[in-house]
CSV table of C-alpha atoms in Angstrom, one decimal:
chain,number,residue,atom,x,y,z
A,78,UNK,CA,-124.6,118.4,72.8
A,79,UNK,CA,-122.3,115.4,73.5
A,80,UNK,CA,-119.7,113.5,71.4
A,81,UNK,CA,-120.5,109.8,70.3
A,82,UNK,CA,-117.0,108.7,71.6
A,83,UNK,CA,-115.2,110.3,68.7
A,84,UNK,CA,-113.3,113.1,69.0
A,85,UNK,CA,-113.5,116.2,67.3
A,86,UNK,CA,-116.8,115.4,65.8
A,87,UNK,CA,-119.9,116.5,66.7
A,88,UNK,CA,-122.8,114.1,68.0
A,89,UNK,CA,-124.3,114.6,64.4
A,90,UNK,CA,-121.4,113.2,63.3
A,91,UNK,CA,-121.3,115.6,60.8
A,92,UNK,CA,-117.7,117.0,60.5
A,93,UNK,CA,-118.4,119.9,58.2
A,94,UNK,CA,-120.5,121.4,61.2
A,95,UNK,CA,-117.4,122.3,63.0
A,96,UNK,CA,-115.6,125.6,63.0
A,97,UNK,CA,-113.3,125.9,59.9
A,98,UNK,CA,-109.6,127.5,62.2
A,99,UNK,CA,-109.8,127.9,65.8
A,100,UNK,CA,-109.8,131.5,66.3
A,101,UNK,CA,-105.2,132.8,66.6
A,102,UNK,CA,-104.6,129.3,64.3
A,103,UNK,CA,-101.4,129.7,62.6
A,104,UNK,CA,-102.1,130.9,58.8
A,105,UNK,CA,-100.8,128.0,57.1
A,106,UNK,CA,-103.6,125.9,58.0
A,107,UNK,CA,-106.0,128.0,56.2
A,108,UNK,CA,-103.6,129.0,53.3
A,109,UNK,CA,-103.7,125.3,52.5
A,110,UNK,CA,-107.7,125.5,51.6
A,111,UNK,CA,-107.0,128.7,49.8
A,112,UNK,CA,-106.6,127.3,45.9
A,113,UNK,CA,-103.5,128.5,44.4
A,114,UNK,CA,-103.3,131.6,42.4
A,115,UNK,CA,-104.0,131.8,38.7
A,116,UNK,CA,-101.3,131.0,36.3
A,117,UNK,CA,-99.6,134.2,34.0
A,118,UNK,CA,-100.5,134.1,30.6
A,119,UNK,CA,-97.3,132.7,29.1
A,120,UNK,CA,-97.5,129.9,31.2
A,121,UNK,CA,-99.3,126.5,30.7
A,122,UNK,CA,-101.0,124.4,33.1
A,123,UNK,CA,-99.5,120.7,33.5
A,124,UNK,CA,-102.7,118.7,31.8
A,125,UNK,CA,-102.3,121.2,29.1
A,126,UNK,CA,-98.5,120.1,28.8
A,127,UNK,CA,-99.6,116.0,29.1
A,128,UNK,CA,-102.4,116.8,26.7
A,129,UNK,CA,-99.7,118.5,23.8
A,130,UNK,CA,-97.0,115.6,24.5
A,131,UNK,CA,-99.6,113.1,24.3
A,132,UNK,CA,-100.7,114.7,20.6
A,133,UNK,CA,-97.2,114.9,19.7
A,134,UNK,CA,-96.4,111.0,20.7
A,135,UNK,CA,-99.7,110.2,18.7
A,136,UNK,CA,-98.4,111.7,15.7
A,137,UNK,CA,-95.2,109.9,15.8
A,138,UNK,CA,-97.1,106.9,16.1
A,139,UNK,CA,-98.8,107.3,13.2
A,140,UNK,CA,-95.8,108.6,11.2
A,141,UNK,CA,-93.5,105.6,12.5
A,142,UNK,CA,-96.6,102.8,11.4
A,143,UNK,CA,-96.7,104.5,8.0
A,144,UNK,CA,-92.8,104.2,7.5
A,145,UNK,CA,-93.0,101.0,8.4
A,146,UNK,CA,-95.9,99.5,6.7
A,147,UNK,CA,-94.1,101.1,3.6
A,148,UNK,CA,-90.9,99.5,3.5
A,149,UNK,CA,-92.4,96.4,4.5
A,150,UNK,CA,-94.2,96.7,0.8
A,151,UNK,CA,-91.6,97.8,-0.5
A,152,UNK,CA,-89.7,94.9,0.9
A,153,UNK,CA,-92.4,93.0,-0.4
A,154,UNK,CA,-92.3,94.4,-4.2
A,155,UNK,CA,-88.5,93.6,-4.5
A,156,UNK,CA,-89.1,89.8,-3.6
A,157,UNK,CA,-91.7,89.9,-5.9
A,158,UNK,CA,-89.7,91.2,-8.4
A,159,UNK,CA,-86.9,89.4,-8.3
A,160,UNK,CA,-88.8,86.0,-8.1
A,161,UNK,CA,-90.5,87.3,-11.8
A,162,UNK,CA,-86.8,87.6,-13.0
């Protein structure tokens, strides 16, 4: 068949029709397609990581709004006191 003017596509223009490597490619171009090897058990994926920091810094969140929202009544108490004195 003939190409439409672009190269390296066929006249389909389908690009997933064409051959993957030519044949005495260098092996880095197809160890880049090849996913990546499983992780060791001890070891924890980086989402994982994001998803336990972002937990964490939730929980500090919460812990620092309650501390807050608590002194600020207790702030509040003591005026109140002290103008019934």
């Amino acid at each position: 068949m003939s190409e439409n003017g672009t190269q390296g596509q066929p006249a389909d223009g389908n690009p997933a029709a064409q051959p993957e490597a030519a044949p005495g490619a260098a092996p880095a171009a197809g160890a880049a397609a090849t996913p990546p090897p499983s992780q060791p058990e001890g070891e924890r994926s980086v989402h994982d990581v994001i998803a336990a920091l972002q937990a964490e810094s939730s929980d500090f969140k919460d812990k620092w709004l309650r501390a807050h929202a608590e002194i600020d009544n207790v702030r509040k108490r003591l005026e109140k006191e002290k103008e019934e004195t």
